[in-house]
Coordinates of C-alpha atoms and ligand atoms in Angstrom, one line a residue:
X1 CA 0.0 0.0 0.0
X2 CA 1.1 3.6 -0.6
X3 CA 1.9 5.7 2.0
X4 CA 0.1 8.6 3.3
X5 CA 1.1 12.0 1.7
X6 CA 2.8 14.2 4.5
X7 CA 1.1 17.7 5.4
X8 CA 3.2 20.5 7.5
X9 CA 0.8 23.3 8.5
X10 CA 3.1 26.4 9.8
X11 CA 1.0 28.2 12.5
X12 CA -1.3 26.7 15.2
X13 CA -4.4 29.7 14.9
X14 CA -7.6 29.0 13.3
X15 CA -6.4 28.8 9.9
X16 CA -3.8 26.2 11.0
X17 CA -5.4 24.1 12.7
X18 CA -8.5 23.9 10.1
X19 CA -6.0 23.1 7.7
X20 CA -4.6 20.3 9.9
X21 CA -8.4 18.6 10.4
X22 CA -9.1 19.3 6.4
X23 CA -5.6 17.7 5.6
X24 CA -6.7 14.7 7.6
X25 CA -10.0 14.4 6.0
X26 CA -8.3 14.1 2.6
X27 CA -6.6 11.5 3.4
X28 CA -3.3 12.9 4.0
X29 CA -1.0 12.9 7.6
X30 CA -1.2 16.2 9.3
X31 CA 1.5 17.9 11.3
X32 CA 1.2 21.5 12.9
X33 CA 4.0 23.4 14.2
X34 CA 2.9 26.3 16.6
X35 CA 5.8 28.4 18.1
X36 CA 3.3 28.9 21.3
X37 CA 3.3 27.2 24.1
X38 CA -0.5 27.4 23.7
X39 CA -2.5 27.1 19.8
X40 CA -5.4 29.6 18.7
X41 CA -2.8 32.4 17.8
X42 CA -5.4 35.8 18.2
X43 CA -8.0 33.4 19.1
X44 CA -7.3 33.6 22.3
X45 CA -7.7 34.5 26.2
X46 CA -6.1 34.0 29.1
X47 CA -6.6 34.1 33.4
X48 CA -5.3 36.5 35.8
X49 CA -6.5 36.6 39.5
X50 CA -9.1 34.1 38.8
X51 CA -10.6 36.0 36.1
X52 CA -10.9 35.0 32.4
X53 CA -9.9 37.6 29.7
X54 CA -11.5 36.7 26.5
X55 CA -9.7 38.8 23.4
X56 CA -11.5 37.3 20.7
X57 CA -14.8 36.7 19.6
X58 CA -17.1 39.7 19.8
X59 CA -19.2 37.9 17.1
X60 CA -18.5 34.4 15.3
X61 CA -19.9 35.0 11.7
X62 CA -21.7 31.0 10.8
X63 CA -23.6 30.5 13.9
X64 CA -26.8 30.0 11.7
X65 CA -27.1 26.0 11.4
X66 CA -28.6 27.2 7.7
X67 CA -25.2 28.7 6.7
X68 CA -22.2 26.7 4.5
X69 CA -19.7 28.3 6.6
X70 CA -22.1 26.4 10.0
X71 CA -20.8 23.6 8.5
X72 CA -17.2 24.3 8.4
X73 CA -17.6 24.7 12.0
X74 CA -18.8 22.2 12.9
X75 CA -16.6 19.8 11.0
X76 CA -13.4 21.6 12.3
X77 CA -15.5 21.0 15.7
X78 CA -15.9 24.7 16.9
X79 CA -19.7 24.6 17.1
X80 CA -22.2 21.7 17.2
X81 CA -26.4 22.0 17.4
X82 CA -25.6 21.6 21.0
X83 CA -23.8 24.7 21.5
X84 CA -24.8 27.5 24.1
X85 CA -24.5 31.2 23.0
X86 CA -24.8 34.5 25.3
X87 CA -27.4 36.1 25.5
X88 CA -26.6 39.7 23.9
X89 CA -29.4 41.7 22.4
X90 CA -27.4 44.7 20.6
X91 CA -24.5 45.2 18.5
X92 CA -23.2 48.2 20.6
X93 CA -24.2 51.5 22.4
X94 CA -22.9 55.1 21.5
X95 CA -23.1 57.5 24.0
X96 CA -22.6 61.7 23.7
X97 CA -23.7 64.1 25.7
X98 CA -26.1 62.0 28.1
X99 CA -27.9 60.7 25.0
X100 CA -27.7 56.8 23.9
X101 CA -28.4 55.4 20.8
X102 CA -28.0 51.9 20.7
X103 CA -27.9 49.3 17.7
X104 CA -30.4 46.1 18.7
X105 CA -30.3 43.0 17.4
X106 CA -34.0 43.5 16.8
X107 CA -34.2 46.3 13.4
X108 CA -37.6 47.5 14.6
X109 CA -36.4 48.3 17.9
X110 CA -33.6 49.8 16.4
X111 CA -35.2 52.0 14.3
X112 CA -37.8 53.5 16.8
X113 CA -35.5 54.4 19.0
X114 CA -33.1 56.1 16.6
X115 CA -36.0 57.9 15.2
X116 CA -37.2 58.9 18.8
X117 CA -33.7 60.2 19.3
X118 CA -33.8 62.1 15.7
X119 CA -37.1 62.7 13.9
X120 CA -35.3 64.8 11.3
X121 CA -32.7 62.4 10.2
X122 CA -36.4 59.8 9.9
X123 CA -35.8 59.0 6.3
X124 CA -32.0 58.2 6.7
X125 CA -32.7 55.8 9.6
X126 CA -35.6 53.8 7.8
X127 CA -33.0 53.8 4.4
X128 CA -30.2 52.3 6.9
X129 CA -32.5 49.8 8.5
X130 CA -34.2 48.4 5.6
X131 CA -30.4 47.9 3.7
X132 CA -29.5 46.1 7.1
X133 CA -32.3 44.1 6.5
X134 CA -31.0 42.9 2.7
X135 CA -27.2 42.8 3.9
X136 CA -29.0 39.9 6.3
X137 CA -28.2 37.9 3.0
X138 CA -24.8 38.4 2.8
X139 CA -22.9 35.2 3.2
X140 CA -19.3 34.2 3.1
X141 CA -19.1 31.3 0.2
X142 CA -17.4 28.6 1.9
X143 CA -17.9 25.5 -0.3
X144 CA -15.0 25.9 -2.7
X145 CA -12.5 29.1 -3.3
X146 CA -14.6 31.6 -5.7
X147 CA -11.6 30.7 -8.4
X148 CA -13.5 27.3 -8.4
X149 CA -16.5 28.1 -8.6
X150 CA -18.7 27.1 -11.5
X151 CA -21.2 28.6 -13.5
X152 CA -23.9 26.3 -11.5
X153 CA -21.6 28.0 -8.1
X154 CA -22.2 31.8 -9.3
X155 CA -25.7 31.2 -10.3
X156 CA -26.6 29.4 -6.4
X157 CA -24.6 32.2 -5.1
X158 CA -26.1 35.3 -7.2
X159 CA -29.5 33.2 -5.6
X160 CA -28.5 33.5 -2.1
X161 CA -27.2 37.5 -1.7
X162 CA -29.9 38.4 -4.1
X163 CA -30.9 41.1 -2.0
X164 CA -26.7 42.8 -1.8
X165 CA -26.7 44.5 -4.8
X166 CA -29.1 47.0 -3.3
X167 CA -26.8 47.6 -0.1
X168 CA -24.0 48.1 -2.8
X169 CA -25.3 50.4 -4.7
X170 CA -26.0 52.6 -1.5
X171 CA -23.3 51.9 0.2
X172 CA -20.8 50.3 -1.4
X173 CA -18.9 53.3 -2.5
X174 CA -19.0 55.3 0.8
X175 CA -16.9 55.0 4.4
X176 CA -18.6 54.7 7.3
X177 CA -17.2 58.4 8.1
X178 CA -19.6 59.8 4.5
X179 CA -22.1 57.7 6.1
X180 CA -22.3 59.4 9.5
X181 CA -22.6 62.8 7.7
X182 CA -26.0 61.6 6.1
X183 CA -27.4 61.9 9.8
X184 CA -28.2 65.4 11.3
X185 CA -28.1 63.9 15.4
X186 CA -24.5 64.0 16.2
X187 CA -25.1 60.8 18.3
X188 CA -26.0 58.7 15.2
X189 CA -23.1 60.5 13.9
X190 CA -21.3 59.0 16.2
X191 CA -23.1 55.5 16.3
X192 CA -22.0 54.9 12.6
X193 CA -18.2 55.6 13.3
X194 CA -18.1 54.0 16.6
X195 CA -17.1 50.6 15.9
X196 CA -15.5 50.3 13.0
X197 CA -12.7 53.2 11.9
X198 CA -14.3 56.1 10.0
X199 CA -12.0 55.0 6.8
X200 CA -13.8 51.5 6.7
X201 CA -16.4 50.8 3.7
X202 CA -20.2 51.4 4.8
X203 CA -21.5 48.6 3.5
X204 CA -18.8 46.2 5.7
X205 CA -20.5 48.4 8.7
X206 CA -23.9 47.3 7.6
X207 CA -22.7 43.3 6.5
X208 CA -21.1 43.3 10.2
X209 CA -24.6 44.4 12.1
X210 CA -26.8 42.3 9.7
X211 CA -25.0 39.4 10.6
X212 CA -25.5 39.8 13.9
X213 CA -29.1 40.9 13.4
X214 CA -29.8 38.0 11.9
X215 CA -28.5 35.5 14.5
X216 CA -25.3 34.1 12.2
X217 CA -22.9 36.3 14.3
X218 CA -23.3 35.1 18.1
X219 CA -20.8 34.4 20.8
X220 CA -20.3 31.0 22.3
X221 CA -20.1 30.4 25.5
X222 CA -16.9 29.7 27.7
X223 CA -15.0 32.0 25.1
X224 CA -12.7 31.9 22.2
X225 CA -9.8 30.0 24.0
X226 CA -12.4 27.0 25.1
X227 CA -13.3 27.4 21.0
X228 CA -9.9 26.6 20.1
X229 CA -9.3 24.1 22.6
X230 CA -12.5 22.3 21.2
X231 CA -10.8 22.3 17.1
X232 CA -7.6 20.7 18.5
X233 CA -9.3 18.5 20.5
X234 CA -10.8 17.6 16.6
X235 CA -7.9 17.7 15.5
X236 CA -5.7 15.2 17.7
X237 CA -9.2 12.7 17.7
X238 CA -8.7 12.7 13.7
X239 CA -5.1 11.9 14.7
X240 CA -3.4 14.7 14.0
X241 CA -0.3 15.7 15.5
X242 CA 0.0 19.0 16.9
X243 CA 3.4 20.6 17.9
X244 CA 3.8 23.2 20.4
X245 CA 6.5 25.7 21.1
X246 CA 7.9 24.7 17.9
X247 CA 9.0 27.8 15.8
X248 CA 9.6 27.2 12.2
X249 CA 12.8 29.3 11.2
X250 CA 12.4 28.4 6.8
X251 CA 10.6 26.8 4.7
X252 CA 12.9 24.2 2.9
X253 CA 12.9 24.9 -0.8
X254 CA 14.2 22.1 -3.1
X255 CA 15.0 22.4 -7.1
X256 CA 11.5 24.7 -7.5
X257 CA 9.4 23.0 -4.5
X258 CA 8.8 23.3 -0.9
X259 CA 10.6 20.2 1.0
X260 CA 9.7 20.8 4.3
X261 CA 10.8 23.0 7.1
X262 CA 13.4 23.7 9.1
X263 CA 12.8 25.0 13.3
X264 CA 14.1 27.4 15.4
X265 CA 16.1 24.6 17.3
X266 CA 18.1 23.3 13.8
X267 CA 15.9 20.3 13.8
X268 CA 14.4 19.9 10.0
X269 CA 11.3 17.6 8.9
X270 CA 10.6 16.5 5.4
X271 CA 6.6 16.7 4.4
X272 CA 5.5 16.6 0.6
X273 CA 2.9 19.7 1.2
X274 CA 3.7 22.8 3.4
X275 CA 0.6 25.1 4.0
X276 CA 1.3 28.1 5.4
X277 CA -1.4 29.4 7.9
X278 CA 1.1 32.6 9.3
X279 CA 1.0 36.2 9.0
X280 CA 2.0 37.3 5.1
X281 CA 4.2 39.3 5.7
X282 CA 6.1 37.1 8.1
X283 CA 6.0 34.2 5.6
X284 CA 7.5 36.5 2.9
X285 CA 10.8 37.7 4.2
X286 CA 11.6 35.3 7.0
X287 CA 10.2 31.7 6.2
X288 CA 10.8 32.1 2.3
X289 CA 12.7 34.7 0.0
X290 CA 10.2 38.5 0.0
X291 CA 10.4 38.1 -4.0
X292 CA 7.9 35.6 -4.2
X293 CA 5.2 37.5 -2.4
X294 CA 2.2 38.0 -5.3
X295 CA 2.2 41.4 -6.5
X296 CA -1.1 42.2 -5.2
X297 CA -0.7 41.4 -1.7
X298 CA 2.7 43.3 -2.1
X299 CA 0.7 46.6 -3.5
X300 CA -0.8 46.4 -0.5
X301 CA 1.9 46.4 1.7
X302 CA 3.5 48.9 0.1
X303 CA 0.6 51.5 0.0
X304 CA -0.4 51.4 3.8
X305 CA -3.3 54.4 3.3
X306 CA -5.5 52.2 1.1
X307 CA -5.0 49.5 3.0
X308 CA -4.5 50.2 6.4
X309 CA -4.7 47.8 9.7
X310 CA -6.3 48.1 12.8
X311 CA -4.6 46.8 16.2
X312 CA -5.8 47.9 19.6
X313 CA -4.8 49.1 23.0
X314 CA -6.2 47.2 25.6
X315 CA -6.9 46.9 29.1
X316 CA -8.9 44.2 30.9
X317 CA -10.0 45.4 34.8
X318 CA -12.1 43.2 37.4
X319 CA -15.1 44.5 38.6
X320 CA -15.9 43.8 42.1
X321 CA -19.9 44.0 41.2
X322 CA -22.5 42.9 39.0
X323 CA -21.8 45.9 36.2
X324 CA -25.1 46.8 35.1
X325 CA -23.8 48.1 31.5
X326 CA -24.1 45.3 29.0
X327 CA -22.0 45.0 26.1
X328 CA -20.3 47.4 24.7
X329 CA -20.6 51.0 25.1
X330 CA -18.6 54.1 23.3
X331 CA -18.4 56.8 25.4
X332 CA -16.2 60.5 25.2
X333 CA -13.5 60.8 27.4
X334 CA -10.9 63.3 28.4
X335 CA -7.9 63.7 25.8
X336 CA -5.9 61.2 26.2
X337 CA -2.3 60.7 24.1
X338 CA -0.7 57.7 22.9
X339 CA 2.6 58.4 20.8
X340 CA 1.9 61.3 18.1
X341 CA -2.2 60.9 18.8
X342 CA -4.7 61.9 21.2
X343 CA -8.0 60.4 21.4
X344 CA -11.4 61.5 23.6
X345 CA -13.3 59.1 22.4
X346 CA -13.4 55.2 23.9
X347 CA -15.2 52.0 24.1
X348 CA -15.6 50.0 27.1
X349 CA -17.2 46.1 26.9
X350 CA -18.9 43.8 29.8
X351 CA -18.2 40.2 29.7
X352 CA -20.8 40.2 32.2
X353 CA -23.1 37.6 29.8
X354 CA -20.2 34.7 30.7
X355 CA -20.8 33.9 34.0
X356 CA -17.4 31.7 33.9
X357 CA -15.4 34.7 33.0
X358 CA -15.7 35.9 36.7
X359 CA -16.1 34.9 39.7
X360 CA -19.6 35.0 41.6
X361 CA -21.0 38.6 42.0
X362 CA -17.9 40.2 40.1
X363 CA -17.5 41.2 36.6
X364 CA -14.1 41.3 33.5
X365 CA -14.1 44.8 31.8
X366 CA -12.6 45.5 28.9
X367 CA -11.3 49.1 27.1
X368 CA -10.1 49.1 23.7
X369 CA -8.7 52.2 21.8
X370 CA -8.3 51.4 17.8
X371 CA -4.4 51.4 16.6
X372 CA -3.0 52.2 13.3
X373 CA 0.0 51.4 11.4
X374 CA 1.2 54.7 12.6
X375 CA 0.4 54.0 16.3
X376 CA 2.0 50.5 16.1
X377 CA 5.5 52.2 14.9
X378 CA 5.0 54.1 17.9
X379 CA 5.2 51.8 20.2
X380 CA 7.6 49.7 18.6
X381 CA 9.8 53.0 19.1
X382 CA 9.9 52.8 22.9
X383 CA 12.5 51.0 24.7
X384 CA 11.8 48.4 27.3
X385 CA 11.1 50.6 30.4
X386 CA 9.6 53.4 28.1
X387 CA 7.0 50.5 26.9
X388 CA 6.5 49.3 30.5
X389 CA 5.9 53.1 31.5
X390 CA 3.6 54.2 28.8
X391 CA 1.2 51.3 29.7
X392 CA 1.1 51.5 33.0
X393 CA 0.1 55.3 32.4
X394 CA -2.3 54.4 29.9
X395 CA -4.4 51.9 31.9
X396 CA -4.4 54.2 34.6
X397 CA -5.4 57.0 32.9
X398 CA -8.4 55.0 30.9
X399 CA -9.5 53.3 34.0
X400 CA -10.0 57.4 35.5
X401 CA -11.6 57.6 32.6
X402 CA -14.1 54.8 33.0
X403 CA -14.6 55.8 36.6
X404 CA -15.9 59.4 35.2
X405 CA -18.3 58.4 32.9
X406 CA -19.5 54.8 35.4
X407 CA -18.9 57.0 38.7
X408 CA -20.5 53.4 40.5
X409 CA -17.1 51.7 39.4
X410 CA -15.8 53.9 41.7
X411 CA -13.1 51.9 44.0
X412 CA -14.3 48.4 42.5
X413 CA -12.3 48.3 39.5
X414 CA -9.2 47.0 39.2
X415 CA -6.3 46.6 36.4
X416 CA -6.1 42.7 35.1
X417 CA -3.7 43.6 32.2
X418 CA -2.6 46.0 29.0
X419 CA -1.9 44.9 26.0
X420 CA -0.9 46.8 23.1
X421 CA -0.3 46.3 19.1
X422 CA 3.3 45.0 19.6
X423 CA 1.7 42.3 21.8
X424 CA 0.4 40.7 19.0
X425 CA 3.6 41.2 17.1
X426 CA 5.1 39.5 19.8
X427 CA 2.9 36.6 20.1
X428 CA 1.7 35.6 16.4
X429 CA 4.0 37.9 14.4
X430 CA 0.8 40.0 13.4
X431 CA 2.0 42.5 10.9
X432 CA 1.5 45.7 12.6
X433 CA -0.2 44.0 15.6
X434 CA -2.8 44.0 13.0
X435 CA -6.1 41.1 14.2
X436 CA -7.7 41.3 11.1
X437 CA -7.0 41.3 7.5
X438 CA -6.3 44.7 5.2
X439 CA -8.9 47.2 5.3
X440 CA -10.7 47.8 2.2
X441 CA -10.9 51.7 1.9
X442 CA -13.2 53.3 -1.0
X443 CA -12.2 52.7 -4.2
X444 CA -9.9 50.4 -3.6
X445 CA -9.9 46.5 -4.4
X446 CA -10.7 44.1 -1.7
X447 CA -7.6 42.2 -0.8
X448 CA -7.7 38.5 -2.2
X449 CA -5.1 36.0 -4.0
X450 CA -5.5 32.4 -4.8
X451 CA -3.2 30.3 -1.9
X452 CA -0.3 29.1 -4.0
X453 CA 2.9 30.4 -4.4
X454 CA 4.5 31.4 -8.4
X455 CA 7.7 29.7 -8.3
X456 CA 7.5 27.5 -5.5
X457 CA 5.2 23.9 -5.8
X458 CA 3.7 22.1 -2.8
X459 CA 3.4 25.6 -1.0
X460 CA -0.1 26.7 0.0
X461 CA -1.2 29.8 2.0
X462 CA -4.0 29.7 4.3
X463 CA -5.1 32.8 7.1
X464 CA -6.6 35.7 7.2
X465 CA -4.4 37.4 5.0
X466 CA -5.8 35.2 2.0
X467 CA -8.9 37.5 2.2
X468 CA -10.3 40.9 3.5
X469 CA -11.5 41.6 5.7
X470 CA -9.8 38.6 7.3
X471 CA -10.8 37.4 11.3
X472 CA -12.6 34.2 12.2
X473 CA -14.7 32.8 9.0
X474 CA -12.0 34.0 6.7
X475 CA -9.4 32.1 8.2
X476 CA -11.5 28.9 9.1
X477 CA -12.6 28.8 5.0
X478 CA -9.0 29.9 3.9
X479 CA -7.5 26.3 5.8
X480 CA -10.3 24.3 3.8
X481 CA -9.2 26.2 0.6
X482 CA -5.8 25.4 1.0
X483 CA -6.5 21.7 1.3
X484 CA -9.0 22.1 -1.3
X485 CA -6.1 23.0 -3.7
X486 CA -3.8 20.5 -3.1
X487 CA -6.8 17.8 -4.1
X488 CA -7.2 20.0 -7.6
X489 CA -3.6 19.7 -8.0
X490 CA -3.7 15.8 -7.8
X491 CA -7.1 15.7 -9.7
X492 CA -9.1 14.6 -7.2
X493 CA -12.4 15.4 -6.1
X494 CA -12.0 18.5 -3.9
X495 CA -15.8 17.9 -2.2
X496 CA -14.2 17.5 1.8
Ligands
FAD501 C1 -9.1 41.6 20.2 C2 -9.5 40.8 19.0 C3 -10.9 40.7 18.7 C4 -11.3 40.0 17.5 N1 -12.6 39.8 17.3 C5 -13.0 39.0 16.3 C6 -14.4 38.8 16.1 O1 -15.2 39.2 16.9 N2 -14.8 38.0 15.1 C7 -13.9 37.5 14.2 O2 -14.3 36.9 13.2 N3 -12.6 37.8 14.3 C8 -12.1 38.5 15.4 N4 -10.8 38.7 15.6 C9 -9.8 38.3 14.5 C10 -9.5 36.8 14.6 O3 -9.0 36.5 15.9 C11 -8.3 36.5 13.6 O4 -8.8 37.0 12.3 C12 -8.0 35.0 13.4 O5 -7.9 34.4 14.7 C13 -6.8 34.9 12.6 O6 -6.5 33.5 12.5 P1 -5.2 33.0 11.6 O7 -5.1 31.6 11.9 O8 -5.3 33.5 10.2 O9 -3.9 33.8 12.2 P2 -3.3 33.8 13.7 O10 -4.3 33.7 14.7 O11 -2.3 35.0 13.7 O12 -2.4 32.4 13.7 C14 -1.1 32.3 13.2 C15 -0.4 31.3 14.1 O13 0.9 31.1 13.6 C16 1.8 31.1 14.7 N5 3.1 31.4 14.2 C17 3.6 32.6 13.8 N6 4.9 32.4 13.4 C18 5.2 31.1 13.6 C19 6.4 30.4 13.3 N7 7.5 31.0 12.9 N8 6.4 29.1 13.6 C20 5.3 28.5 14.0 N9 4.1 29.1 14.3 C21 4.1 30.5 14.0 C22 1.3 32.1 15.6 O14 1.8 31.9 16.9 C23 -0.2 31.8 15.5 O15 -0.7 30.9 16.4 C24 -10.3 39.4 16.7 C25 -9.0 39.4 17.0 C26 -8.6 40.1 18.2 C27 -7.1 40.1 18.6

């Protein structure tokens, strides 16, 4: 009998390890090399003081059992028909001057209240709510890689999303900052820039809170650590083999194909398919040579103000009380600078609906203040004790911030951590810090390239970075993909 094809997967996060379990469907043997001591790679949260810090999923796009991508979940074992989700009934709440607008889960609610807040800006609320309503049919094709896709594919597809063409046309061509200057209210001014950056496409804005909307974007319980946890457990049952604190140093290139790898500690290991489920930017330069990097993806790099990134600053604070706030809530603040900017605007989030987050009674809080490119290179400037020192004044001064505007939290908060952009350099080698993909500004092309490598056979690219907007279904489809075109190149049937 033959023996089993050999499959490397660089990169233990989402991508990786849905590669890994897809790998082992087809057939093949699957080794992963993570260089953590822990998989999931910004999938992830950790404990401090008996408290859980969950940095991850503030929605999982594919909860609806109806959904292709439900599927994917469940086979790479994420989510089953058994799974418990929390019990959130809005997207977010933006608050100025003592008035809140808030963006329910339930449209009609939604859109009395906004009206009730602004009967001038009427007409633009019902326009905004009804497109919500058609962006409900959005949905992220995860049979097969759109390159292919059929004629039968497009046809199915064009079936599903028939209603998107109409949120395109609106607001397909606007940011979410041209958006907020349709309203008159300068809270719903604010509400449409709140959550996403102002430079961000509307129409992402309205996919993002129609998915939610619908009930395809909800949050598992337990977090997005206990997620991961649950797709190596798949993983390993499938018999996979999953190495830990293993750093691949190169990819080893033989004649014009990819050989294998070589680790941080000199050891090397032979496979006949390497996919790569890393940051991009990482693979091209220090796993294989920069020239190889498809022109596209190296536009992008290159021209950081159509494509930008977005990091954060973060803080995570116990709450000795049941926090009445739920969710998350966008409040101004007092100026307050980070590097060459100053920001007086912030958003806090409860964790209050995971009762194993916290203990009994107590609550995890969260503050997040969106980083740039620019931002990351400034804290990539400090040195050691300069980095240490700017946090620690940082998470003091937001948590004085959080006690003006929640005066209750007064004396019952408490700093768990800080984290900041070159965090997530320093764990996954996040380009930037960056947790998601490129930002697709107006009028420029969303990010995508097929997987594979010019130049180099038996290399295949899976992560986040294989699509904008990148996070959680991207790089749970792009692992699939990547196995999906390994099977086209032997000419075999790439159903899995
Ligand atoms: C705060 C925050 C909130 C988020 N919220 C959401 C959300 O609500 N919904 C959503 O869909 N997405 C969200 N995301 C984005 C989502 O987490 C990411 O898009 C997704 O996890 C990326 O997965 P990935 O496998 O492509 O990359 P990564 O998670 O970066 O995985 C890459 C892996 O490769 C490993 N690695 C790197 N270099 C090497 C090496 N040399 N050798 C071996 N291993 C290596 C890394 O350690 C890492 O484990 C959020 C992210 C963050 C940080």
């Amino acid at each position: 009998m033959e023996a089993k094809k050999k499959v490397i997967v660089i990169g233990g996060g989402i991508a990786g390890l849905s590669a890994g379990i897809y790998a082992l469907k087809a057939g093949f043997d699957a080794d992963i090399y993570e260089k953590n001591p822990v998989p999931g790679g910004e999938c992830m949260g950790w404990n401090r003081n008996g408290y859980h810090i969950d940095n991850c999923i503030h929605w999982l796009t594919g909860t609806d059992p109806k959904t292709k991508l439900w599927e994917v979940w469940k086979t790479v074992g994420a989510i089953d028909e058994n799974t418990e989700y929390a019990d959130e009934e809005k997207f977010y709440t933006s608050i100025l001057d003592g008035k809140r607008a808030t963006l329910w889960h339930d449209l009609e609610r939604t859109k009395r209240e906004l009206i009730e807040i602004s009967p001038e800006d009427e007409a633009e609320i019902v326009k905004f709510i009804q497109h919500t309503e058609y962006a409900k049919s959005c949905v992220i094709p995860s049979d097969k890689p759109m390159d292919m896709m059929g004629v039968r594919d497009y046809i199915e597809m064009g079936k599903d999303m028939a209603d998107m063409p109409k949120v395109m046309k609106e607001y397909g061509k606007i940011s979410c900052g041209e958006l907020a200057e349709r309203f008159k209210s300068p809270v719903l001014k604010k509400l449409m820039t709140d959550y996403l950056p102002p430079e961000y496409t509307a129409y992402s804005f309205l996919v993002s809170y129609a998915t939610m909307a619908s009930g395809n974007g909800n949050i598992p319980l337990k977090g997005s650590l206990a997620m991961t946890l649950r797709i190596v457990s798949r993983f390993r049952e499938m018999g996979g083999v999953l190495h830990n604190g293993a750093a691949v140093k190169r990819i080893l290139i033989e004649g014009k194909r990819a050989a294998g790898i070589e680790l941080e500690n000199g050891q090397t290991v032979k496979a006949d398919m390497v996919i790569s489920a890393v940051d991009t930017d990482f693979l091209f330069g220090k796993l294989i040579d920069r020239k190889y990097m498809p022109s596209d993806l190296a536009k992008a790099y290159e021209n950081r103000r159509a494509y930008p990134i977005t990091s954060g600053l973060q803080i995570a604070c116990a709450i000795d009380a049941d926090f009445s706030e739920t969710g998350t809530v966008v409040f101004d603040c007092e100026p307050i600078t980070m590097g060459n900017r100053t920001f007086n605007r912030m958003s806090v989030k409860s964790y209050a609906y995971d009762k194993s987050f916290a203990p009994e009674g107590k609550t995890v809080l969260q503050a997040n203040v969106v980083q740039s490119d620019e931002d990351y290179l400034f804290w990539e400037s400090l040195s050691a004790d300069e980095y240490k020192a700017a946090k620690e004044e940082l998470s003091a001064g937001l948590i004085r911030r959080i006690v003006k505007e929640f005066p209750e939290l007064d004396g019952r908060i408490e700093l768990l951590d800080c984290w900041t952009p070159l965090t997530y350099n320093r764990y996954c080698n996040a380009y930037h810090g960056s947790y998601m993909g490129f930002v697709t500004t107006v009028g420029n092309k969303q990010m995508k390239f097929k997987g594979i490598v010019k130049g180099v056979d038996d290399l295949y690219i899976a992560g986040q970075w294989v699509m904008s907007p990148g996070g959680l279904p991207i790089a749970v489809i792009s692992g699939k993909f990547a196995v999906q075109r390994i099977l086209k190149k032997q000419k075999r049937n790439i159903e899995i």
